[in-house]
């Protein structure tokens, strides 16, 4: 049996002329995880294609094609699926978008898989081998994250990524932010790999540096503490995602630093306490952001802080104020996104029932396009203001001000900042909507 697994491109993440250059691209674990789960007894030949780094041939020699779908890639995925199904190859779709809105994906596939697929994907393949493919497979009711093979990272070309040292210890998140796909797609129960399995994966790959793609590594404090303890003897440097709550837990923060944590991505989301409260993320306290940054820097941990624009209380001054704060607080790597109501989330339901969803062209649901009517500004202002924040935070003088206090080695910080500067300054080339930004911004002054 020949199985081809595909990760389709999106407007930003694509092989030719994409904005995710190698410097911002690490190997995702989706295809390596699915490839490793193919049951040995099927003796299958598995080929993995990532359209972010390579072309997908018009004709594929395959008995079955599996594609992973996020909302921003759904349109491309459905197009590829139609093409391959016309050629007589059955297509299976799975991933976050399929899990959030299964009925959207179902007509475009012979079978869909919702939720985590460690049990359902091997079952689907066994059914397919015996000619009994069903049209829908769901996450097992008693799903756990133990007892499965390690991801097979050899299925993608390592040289095309900044790093293939990408790992996963946990899945899901205990919080319930209204805009986030995580609680809506996978629920709020955290799943964890046994710590020994994670350590084994790191050791086998001789990891000196590792990226954890876990959505919130500290969702379960006890698990996080035991993971960090176990990482200490490995003497590696690692990067991951956590919430600002980490900085209220001095012992856990110190342990994270001792275990080799050198960089964290945190969703700050907004500089307004009202906006945070209304969106279910009131544990973020803007008045404590300075403490968060300083605590991380004291522990030599650099911070990638993510902000979203377009929350209902945001007004036109939010862009400049937020970028200014990033400079004042010396945030190592600020990131700005347009609030995106991913289908299946509470945010989407709320905006939809108010008639504020502008369209369902999923290719624009990528965190950079405005797809809803903002409360206090025009669509174009939100689009352009987000671009403005990128340019202001990454203007050369402001970049220099921010990285003067960086926790990372200076040249590492400079290189990552320049990569993000390129990203922020060129985003407008990737807009496909009418609110496309003009080359010269109407905002007067880029300096903070
Ligand atoms: C690595 C990563 C990236 C990489 C590469 C992504 C890619 N190839 O497209 C980069 C950095 C480029 C990236 C960019 C973006 N990403 Co991203 N990314 C991730 C991240 C952190 C890890 C993915 C991963 O390796 N997961 C581990 C694997 C094992 O889990 P999994 O993918 O869920 O797969 C399991 C199941 O879902 C299922 N499954 C998945 N696919 C399939 C397919 C089949 C056939 C089957 C049977 C099963 C199946 O089986 C797997 C095992 O259980 C996830 C968050 C996360 N931790 O999952 C976000 C995530 C996928 N990204 C997301 C987003 C929004 C983006 C961006 C739009 C952000 C932005 N504005 O820049 C861009 C768009 C990129 C694009 N493709 O156009 C969202 C998707 C939400 C949505 N509804 O669309 C996620 C879920 C993060 C979040 N919390 O919102 N991303
Ligand atoms: S804390 Fe982060 S991962 Fe968890 S629900 Fe909120 S935004 Fe999503």
Coordinates of C-alpha atoms and ligand atoms in Angstrom, one line a residue:
X1 CA 0.0 0.0 0.0
X2 CA 1.3 3.5 -0.8
X3 CA 0.2 6.3 1.5
X4 CA 1.0 10.0 0.7
X5 CA 0.7 12.5 3.6
X6 CA 0.4 16.1 2.6
X7 CA 0.6 19.4 4.5
X8 CA -0.9 21.9 2.1
X9 CA 0.3 25.5 1.7
X10 CA -1.4 28.7 2.9
X11 CA -1.0 32.2 1.6
X12 CA 1.9 32.8 4.0
X13 CA 3.4 29.3 4.3
X14 CA 4.2 28.1 0.8
X15 CA 7.1 26.8 -1.2
X16 CA 7.7 29.6 -3.6
X17 CA 7.5 33.3 -2.5
X18 CA 6.2 32.4 0.9
X19 CA 6.9 34.7 3.9
X20 CA 8.0 31.8 6.2
X21 CA 11.6 31.7 5.2
X22 CA 13.9 29.0 6.5
X23 CA 14.9 31.3 9.4
X24 CA 11.3 31.1 10.7
X25 CA 10.4 27.6 9.8
X26 CA 10.9 24.6 12.1
X27 CA 9.8 21.1 11.3
X28 CA 6.1 20.6 12.3
X29 CA 5.4 17.3 14.0
X30 CA 2.1 16.5 12.3
X31 CA 3.3 14.4 9.4
X32 CA 6.2 12.7 11.3
X33 CA 3.7 11.7 14.0
X34 CA 1.2 10.3 11.5
X35 CA 3.9 8.5 9.5
X36 CA 5.1 6.8 12.7
X37 CA 1.6 5.6 13.5
X38 CA 1.1 3.6 10.2
X39 CA 0.8 0.0 11.4
X40 CA 3.9 -2.1 10.5
X41 CA 1.8 -5.1 9.4
X42 CA 0.4 -3.1 6.5
X43 CA 3.9 -2.9 5.1
X44 CA 3.0 0.5 3.6
X45 CA 5.3 2.8 1.7
X46 CA 4.8 6.3 3.3
X47 CA 5.7 9.5 1.5
X48 CA 5.3 12.9 3.2
X49 CA 5.0 16.2 1.3
X50 CA 5.0 19.6 2.9
X51 CA 3.8 22.3 0.5
X52 CA 5.5 24.9 2.6
X53 CA 8.9 23.6 1.3
X54 CA 8.1 21.7 -1.9
X55 CA 5.8 21.5 -4.8
X56 CA 3.0 18.9 -4.9
X57 CA 3.0 17.0 -8.2
X58 CA -0.2 17.1 -10.3
X59 CA -0.4 13.3 -10.3
X60 CA 0.5 11.2 -7.3
X61 CA 1.0 7.5 -7.3
X62 CA -0.9 6.6 -4.2
X63 CA -3.5 4.2 -2.9
X64 CA -4.5 6.7 -0.2
X65 CA -3.8 10.4 0.5
X66 CA -4.0 12.0 3.9
X67 CA -4.0 15.7 4.4
X68 CA -3.7 17.9 7.5
X69 CA -5.9 20.9 7.5
X70 CA -5.7 24.2 9.4
X71 CA -8.3 26.8 8.7
X72 CA -5.9 29.0 6.6
X73 CA -5.0 26.0 4.4
X74 CA -8.6 24.5 4.1
X75 CA -9.3 26.1 0.7
X76 CA -6.1 24.8 -0.8
X77 CA -6.7 21.4 0.8
X78 CA -10.1 21.1 -0.7
X79 CA -8.8 22.0 -4.1
X80 CA -6.0 19.4 -3.9
X81 CA -8.5 16.8 -2.6
X82 CA -10.9 17.4 -5.5
X83 CA -8.0 17.0 -7.9
X84 CA -6.8 13.7 -6.4
X85 CA -10.3 12.3 -6.0
X86 CA -11.0 13.0 -9.7
X87 CA -7.9 10.9 -10.4
X88 CA -9.5 8.1 -8.4
X89 CA -7.4 8.3 -5.2
X90 CA -9.3 8.3 -1.9
X91 CA -8.5 11.3 0.4
X92 CA -8.6 11.4 4.2
X93 CA -8.6 14.8 6.0
X94 CA -7.7 15.5 9.6
X95 CA -6.3 18.2 11.8
X96 CA -7.5 21.4 13.7
X97 CA -9.9 22.7 11.0
X98 CA -11.5 19.3 10.5
X99 CA -11.9 18.9 14.3
X100 CA -13.4 22.4 14.7
X101 CA -15.9 22.1 11.8
X102 CA -16.2 18.5 10.6
X103 CA -19.2 19.2 8.4
X104 CA -17.2 21.7 6.5
X105 CA -14.6 19.1 5.6
X106 CA -16.7 16.0 5.2
X107 CA -17.9 16.8 1.6
X108 CA -14.3 17.2 0.5
X109 CA -13.1 13.8 1.6
X110 CA -13.7 10.0 1.5
X111 CA -13.1 10.0 5.3
X112 CA -12.4 12.6 7.9
X113 CA -10.7 12.2 11.3
X114 CA -11.6 14.5 14.2
X115 CA -9.5 15.1 17.3
X116 CA -6.2 13.4 18.1
X117 CA -5.6 10.5 15.8
X118 CA -3.2 8.2 17.6
X119 CA -5.8 5.4 17.8
X120 CA -8.2 6.3 15.0
X121 CA -5.6 6.8 12.2
X122 CA -4.2 3.2 12.5
X123 CA -7.8 1.9 12.8
X124 CA -8.7 3.8 9.6
X125 CA -5.7 2.3 7.7
X126 CA -6.6 -1.2 8.8
X127 CA -10.2 -0.6 7.7
X128 CA -9.0 0.8 4.4
X129 CA -6.8 -2.3 3.8
X130 CA -9.8 -4.6 4.2
X131 CA -12.1 -2.4 2.1
X132 CA -14.1 -1.1 5.0
X133 CA -13.3 2.5 5.1
X134 CA -15.8 4.5 7.1
X135 CA -16.6 8.2 6.4
X136 CA -15.8 9.5 9.9
X137 CA -13.4 8.6 12.7
X138 CA -13.4 10.3 16.0
X139 CA -10.8 10.7 18.9
X140 CA -11.0 7.6 21.2
X141 CA -13.1 8.3 24.3
X142 CA -10.4 7.3 26.7
X143 CA -7.6 9.0 24.7
X144 CA -4.2 9.2 26.5
X145 CA -0.8 10.2 25.1
X146 CA 1.1 7.1 26.2
X147 CA 2.1 4.0 24.4
X148 CA 2.6 5.3 20.9
X149 CA 5.7 5.4 18.7
X150 CA 8.0 8.4 18.6
X151 CA 7.5 10.8 15.7
X152 CA 9.5 9.8 12.6
X153 CA 11.4 13.0 11.7
X154 CA 13.2 11.3 8.8
X155 CA 10.0 11.7 6.6
X156 CA 10.7 15.4 5.9
X157 CA 14.0 16.8 4.6
X158 CA 15.8 18.3 7.6
X159 CA 17.9 20.7 5.6
X160 CA 14.8 22.7 4.5
X161 CA 14.0 23.7 8.1
X162 CA 15.8 25.9 10.6
X163 CA 15.7 22.8 12.9
X164 CA 14.1 19.4 13.1
X165 CA 14.7 19.3 16.8
X166 CA 11.0 19.7 17.5
X167 CA 9.3 17.9 20.4
X168 CA 5.9 17.6 22.1
X169 CA 5.3 16.6 25.7
X170 CA 1.7 17.7 26.2
X171 CA -1.5 18.6 24.3
X172 CA -4.5 20.8 25.0
X173 CA -4.8 23.6 27.5
X174 CA -6.8 24.1 30.8
X175 CA -7.9 27.7 29.9
X176 CA -10.8 28.8 27.9
X177 CA -9.9 31.9 25.9
X178 CA -12.8 32.7 23.6
X179 CA -10.7 33.3 20.5
X180 CA -8.5 30.2 20.9
X181 CA -9.1 27.1 18.9
X182 CA -7.5 24.8 21.5
X183 CA -10.3 24.5 24.1
X184 CA -12.9 24.4 21.3
X185 CA -11.2 21.7 19.3
X186 CA -9.7 19.5 21.9
X187 CA -11.4 20.3 25.2
X188 CA -9.7 21.5 28.4
X189 CA -8.3 18.3 29.7
X190 CA -4.5 18.3 29.4
X191 CA -2.8 15.2 27.9
X192 CA 0.7 14.3 28.7
X193 CA 3.4 12.0 27.3
X194 CA 5.2 10.1 30.1
X195 CA 8.3 12.3 31.0
X196 CA 10.6 9.3 30.3
X197 CA 9.2 9.1 26.7
X198 CA 10.0 12.8 26.1
X199 CA 13.5 12.4 27.5
X200 CA 14.0 9.2 25.4
X201 CA 13.0 11.1 22.2
X202 CA 15.4 14.0 23.1
X203 CA 18.3 11.5 23.8
X204 CA 17.8 9.5 20.7
X205 CA 18.0 12.6 18.6
X206 CA 21.0 13.9 20.6
X207 CA 19.2 17.2 21.1
X208 CA 21.3 20.1 22.2
X209 CA 18.6 22.6 21.4
X210 CA 14.9 21.8 21.3
X211 CA 11.6 23.5 20.4
X212 CA 8.5 22.3 22.2
X213 CA 5.3 22.9 20.3
X214 CA 3.0 22.3 23.3
X215 CA 0.3 24.9 23.5
X216 CA 0.8 25.5 27.1
X217 CA 3.7 23.6 28.7
X218 CA 2.7 24.6 32.3
X219 CA -1.0 23.7 32.0
X220 CA -0.4 21.0 34.7
X221 CA 2.1 22.4 37.2
X222 CA 3.2 19.0 38.6
X223 CA 3.8 17.6 35.2
X224 CA 5.7 20.7 34.1
X225 CA 7.9 20.5 37.3
X226 CA 8.7 16.8 36.7
X227 CA 9.5 17.4 33.0
X228 CA 11.8 20.3 33.9
X229 CA 13.6 18.3 36.5
X230 CA 14.2 15.5 34.0
X231 CA 15.6 17.9 31.4
X232 CA 18.3 19.3 33.8
X233 CA 20.8 16.4 33.2
X234 CA 20.4 16.7 29.4
X235 CA 22.0 20.1 29.5
X236 CA 20.1 21.4 26.5
X237 CA 18.6 24.7 25.6
X238 CA 14.9 24.6 24.9
X239 CA 12.2 27.0 23.7
X240 CA 8.4 26.6 24.2
X241 CA 5.0 28.1 24.9
X242 CA 3.7 29.0 28.4
X243 CA 1.3 31.5 29.9
X244 CA 2.2 34.6 31.9
X245 CA 1.2 32.6 35.0
X246 CA 4.6 31.1 35.0
X247 CA 6.1 34.3 36.3
X248 CA 3.8 34.2 39.4
X249 CA 5.3 30.9 40.3
X250 CA 8.9 31.7 41.2
X251 CA 9.9 28.1 41.9
X252 CA 8.6 26.8 38.6
X253 CA 10.2 29.6 36.7
X254 CA 13.6 29.0 38.4
X255 CA 13.2 25.3 37.6
X256 CA 12.4 26.1 33.9
X257 CA 15.5 28.2 33.7
X258 CA 17.7 25.5 35.3
X259 CA 16.3 22.9 32.9
X260 CA 17.7 25.0 30.0
X261 CA 14.7 27.2 29.0
X262 CA 16.1 30.0 26.9
X263 CA 13.0 31.4 25.2
X264 CA 9.2 31.4 25.7
X265 CA 6.3 32.4 23.6
X266 CA 3.5 34.0 25.7
X267 CA 0.1 35.3 24.5
X268 CA -0.1 38.7 26.1
X269 CA -2.9 39.4 23.6
X270 CA -3.8 42.9 24.8
X271 CA -2.7 45.9 26.9
X272 CA -6.3 46.4 28.1
X273 CA -7.6 44.6 31.2
X274 CA -11.1 45.1 30.0
X275 CA -10.4 43.4 26.7
X276 CA -8.7 40.5 28.4
X277 CA -11.6 40.0 30.8
X278 CA -14.1 40.0 28.0
X279 CA -12.2 37.4 26.1
X280 CA -11.8 35.0 29.0
X281 CA -8.1 35.7 29.5
X282 CA -8.3 37.7 32.7
X283 CA -5.3 35.9 34.2
X284 CA -3.2 38.2 32.0
X285 CA -2.7 41.4 33.9
X286 CA -1.3 44.3 31.8
X287 CA -0.1 46.1 34.9
X288 CA 2.2 43.1 35.6
X289 CA 3.7 42.8 32.1
X290 CA 6.8 44.6 33.1
X291 CA 7.3 42.2 36.0
X292 CA 6.8 39.3 33.6
X293 CA 9.5 40.5 31.2
X294 CA 11.9 41.4 33.9
X295 CA 11.5 38.0 35.7
X296 CA 12.1 36.2 32.4
X297 CA 15.2 38.3 31.6
X298 CA 16.6 37.7 35.1
X299 CA 16.4 34.0 34.3
X300 CA 18.0 34.5 30.9
X301 CA 14.8 33.6 29.1
X302 CA 13.9 35.7 26.1
X303 CA 10.3 36.5 25.4
X304 CA 8.2 36.3 22.2
X305 CA 5.1 38.1 23.2
X306 CA 2.0 37.8 21.0
X307 CA -0.7 40.5 20.7
X308 CA -4.0 40.5 18.8
X309 CA -5.7 43.6 17.5
X310 CA -9.4 44.0 16.9
X311 CA -10.9 43.0 20.2
X312 CA -14.2 44.9 20.8
X313 CA -12.7 47.5 23.2
X314 CA -9.8 48.3 20.8
X315 CA -9.8 51.8 19.4
X316 CA -7.5 53.4 16.8
X317 CA -4.8 54.3 19.3
X318 CA -4.2 50.6 20.3
X319 CA -1.6 50.0 17.6
X320 CA 0.8 52.7 18.6
X321 CA 0.3 52.2 22.4
X322 CA 1.0 48.4 22.1
X323 CA 4.1 48.8 19.9
X324 CA 5.3 51.6 22.3
X325 CA 4.8 49.2 25.3
X326 CA 6.8 46.5 23.5
X327 CA 9.7 49.0 23.1
X328 CA 9.4 50.3 26.7
X329 CA 9.4 46.8 28.2
X330 CA 12.2 45.6 25.9
X331 CA 10.2 42.6 24.7
X332 CA 12.7 40.5 22.8
X333 CA 10.4 39.5 19.9
X334 CA 6.9 41.1 19.8
X335 CA 4.4 39.6 17.3
X336 CA 1.1 41.1 16.2
X337 CA -1.9 39.4 14.7
X338 CA -5.3 40.4 13.5
X339 CA -7.9 38.8 15.8
X340 CA -9.2 35.8 13.8
X341 CA -12.5 34.2 14.6
X342 CA -11.6 30.6 13.7
X343 CA -14.8 28.7 12.9
X344 CA -15.9 26.5 15.8
X345 CA -14.7 29.0 18.5
X346 CA -16.9 31.0 20.8
X347 CA -15.6 34.2 19.2
X348 CA -16.8 33.0 15.8
X349 CA -20.3 32.1 17.2
X350 CA -20.6 35.5 18.9
X351 CA -19.6 37.5 15.8
X352 CA -21.7 35.4 13.5
X353 CA -24.8 35.8 15.6
X354 CA -24.2 39.6 15.5
X355 CA -23.9 39.4 11.7
X356 CA -20.2 40.6 11.8
X357 CA -18.5 37.8 10.0
X358 CA -17.6 39.3 6.6
X359 CA -17.1 36.0 4.6
X360 CA -16.1 32.4 4.9
X361 CA -13.1 32.4 2.6
X362 CA -11.0 30.2 4.9
X363 CA -7.8 31.1 3.0
X364 CA -8.0 34.5 4.7
X365 CA -8.4 33.1 8.2
X366 CA -4.7 33.2 8.9
X367 CA -4.2 35.8 11.6
X368 CA -3.2 38.5 9.1
X369 CA -6.4 39.3 7.3
X370 CA -9.5 41.0 8.8
X371 CA -12.5 38.7 8.3
X372 CA -15.0 40.4 10.6
X373 CA -16.4 43.8 11.2
X374 CA -14.4 45.4 14.1
X375 CA -16.5 47.3 16.7
X376 CA -14.6 50.6 16.9
X377 CA -12.7 51.0 13.6
X378 CA -12.9 50.1 9.9
X379 CA -11.6 46.9 8.4
X380 CA -8.9 48.9 6.7
X381 CA -7.8 50.6 9.9
X382 CA -7.4 47.2 11.6
X383 CA -5.5 45.8 8.7
X384 CA -3.2 48.8 8.4
X385 CA -2.8 49.4 12.1
X386 CA -1.5 45.8 12.6
X387 CA 1.0 46.5 9.9
X388 CA 1.9 49.7 11.5
X389 CA 2.6 48.0 14.9
X390 CA 5.0 45.6 13.2
X391 CA 6.8 48.4 11.5
X392 CA 7.0 50.5 14.6
X393 CA 8.2 47.8 16.9
X394 CA 10.8 46.6 14.3
X395 CA 12.0 50.0 13.0
X396 CA 15.8 50.0 13.4
X397 CA 15.9 52.5 16.4
X398 CA 13.1 50.6 18.2
X399 CA 14.7 47.2 17.4
X400 CA 17.9 48.5 18.9
X401 CA 16.2 49.8 22.0
X402 CA 14.4 46.5 22.6
X403 CA 17.4 44.2 22.1
X404 CA 19.7 46.3 24.3
X405 CA 18.3 44.4 27.3
X406 CA 17.8 41.1 25.5
X407 CA 18.2 37.8 27.5
X408 CA 19.5 36.0 24.4
X409 CA 23.1 36.2 23.1
X410 CA 23.3 39.5 21.2
X411 CA 23.8 38.1 17.7
X412 CA 21.1 35.5 18.1
X413 CA 18.7 38.2 19.2
X414 CA 19.8 40.5 16.3
X415 CA 19.3 37.7 13.7
X416 CA 15.9 36.7 14.9
X417 CA 14.8 40.3 15.1
X418 CA 16.0 40.9 11.6
X419 CA 14.1 37.8 10.4
X420 CA 10.9 39.1 12.1
X421 CA 11.6 42.6 10.7
X422 CA 11.6 41.2 7.2
X423 CA 8.3 39.3 8.0
X424 CA 6.6 42.4 9.4
X425 CA 7.8 44.8 6.7
X426 CA 6.7 42.4 3.9
X427 CA 3.4 41.1 5.2
X428 CA 1.4 43.4 2.8
X429 CA 2.7 41.4 -0.2
X430 CA 0.7 38.4 1.1
X431 CA -2.6 40.1 1.6
X432 CA -5.3 38.8 -0.7
X433 CA -8.2 41.0 0.5
X434 CA -9.6 44.3 -0.5
X435 CA -8.3 46.1 2.5
X436 CA -4.8 45.6 1.2
X437 CA -2.4 48.0 2.6
X438 CA -0.9 50.8 0.4
X439 CA 2.9 50.8 0.2
X440 CA 3.2 54.0 2.2
X441 CA 1.4 53.9 5.5
X442 CA -0.7 56.8 6.5
X443 CA 0.5 56.6 10.1
X444 CA 2.8 59.5 10.7
X445 CA 5.6 58.5 13.0
X446 CA 7.2 55.1 13.3
X447 CA 9.5 55.9 16.2
X448 CA 8.5 55.3 19.8
Ligands
LIG1 C1 4.3 24.0 13.8 C2 3.2 24.9 13.7 C3 3.3 25.8 12.7 C4 4.4 25.9 11.7 C5 4.1 25.0 10.5 C6 2.6 24.7 10.2 C7 2.2 24.0 8.9 N1 2.9 23.0 8.4 O1 1.3 24.4 8.3 C8 4.4 27.4 11.2 C9 5.3 28.1 12.2 C10 4.8 27.7 9.8 C11 2.9 27.7 11.6 C12 2.3 28.8 11.0 C13 1.0 29.1 11.2 N2 0.2 28.5 12.1 CO1 0.7 27.0 13.2 N3 1.1 25.7 14.5 C14 2.1 24.9 14.6 C15 1.9 24.1 15.9 C16 2.7 24.9 17.0 C17 2.4 22.7 16.0 C18 1.9 21.8 14.9 C19 2.3 20.4 15.3 O2 3.4 20.0 15.0 N4 1.5 19.7 16.2 C20 1.7 18.4 16.7 C21 0.9 17.4 16.0 C22 1.2 16.0 16.4 O3 -0.5 17.7 16.3 P1 -1.6 18.0 15.2 O4 -1.0 18.7 14.1 O5 -2.8 18.5 15.9 O6 -1.9 16.5 14.6 C23 -2.7 15.6 15.4 C24 -4.2 15.6 15.1 O7 -4.7 16.9 14.8 C25 -4.4 14.7 13.9 N5 -4.2 15.2 12.6 C26 -3.7 16.3 12.1 N6 -3.7 16.3 10.7 C27 -4.1 15.1 10.3 C28 -4.3 14.6 9.1 C29 -4.8 13.3 8.9 C30 -5.0 12.7 7.6 C31 -5.2 12.5 10.1 C32 -5.7 11.2 10.0 C33 -5.0 13.1 11.4 C34 -4.5 14.4 11.5 O8 -3.5 13.7 14.2 C35 -2.3 14.2 14.8 C36 -2.0 13.2 15.9 O9 -3.0 13.2 16.9 C37 0.4 24.2 16.1 C38 -0.1 24.1 17.5 C39 0.0 22.6 18.0 N7 0.7 22.4 19.1 O10 -0.5 21.7 17.4 C40 0.0 25.5 15.5 C41 -1.3 25.7 14.7 C42 -1.6 24.5 13.9 N8 -1.1 26.9 13.9 C43 -2.1 27.6 13.8 C44 -2.1 28.9 13.1 C45 -3.3 29.8 13.2 C46 -1.0 29.2 12.3 C47 -0.8 30.5 11.4 C48 -2.1 30.9 10.7 C49 -0.3 31.6 12.4 C50 0.2 32.8 11.7 N9 -0.7 33.8 11.5 O11 1.3 32.9 11.3 C51 0.3 30.1 10.4 C52 -0.3 29.6 9.1 C53 0.7 28.6 8.4 C54 0.1 28.0 7.2 N10 0.2 26.7 7.0 O12 -0.4 28.7 6.3 C55 -3.3 27.1 14.6 C56 -4.3 26.5 13.6 C57 -5.7 27.0 14.0 C58 -6.7 26.9 12.8 N11 -7.9 26.6 13.1 O13 -6.3 27.2 11.7 C59 -2.6 26.1 15.6 C60 -3.5 25.0 16.0 C61 -2.1 27.0 16.8 C62 -3.2 27.6 17.6 N12 -3.2 27.4 18.9 O14 -4.1 28.3 17.2 N13 2.4 26.9 12.4
LIG2 S1 -4.0 30.0 27.4 FE1 -3.3 30.0 25.3 S2 -3.6 27.9 24.5 FE2 -4.7 28.1 26.5 S3 -6.8 28.6 25.8 FE3 -5.8 30.6 26.2 S4 -4.9 31.2 24.2 FE4 -5.5 29.0 24.1

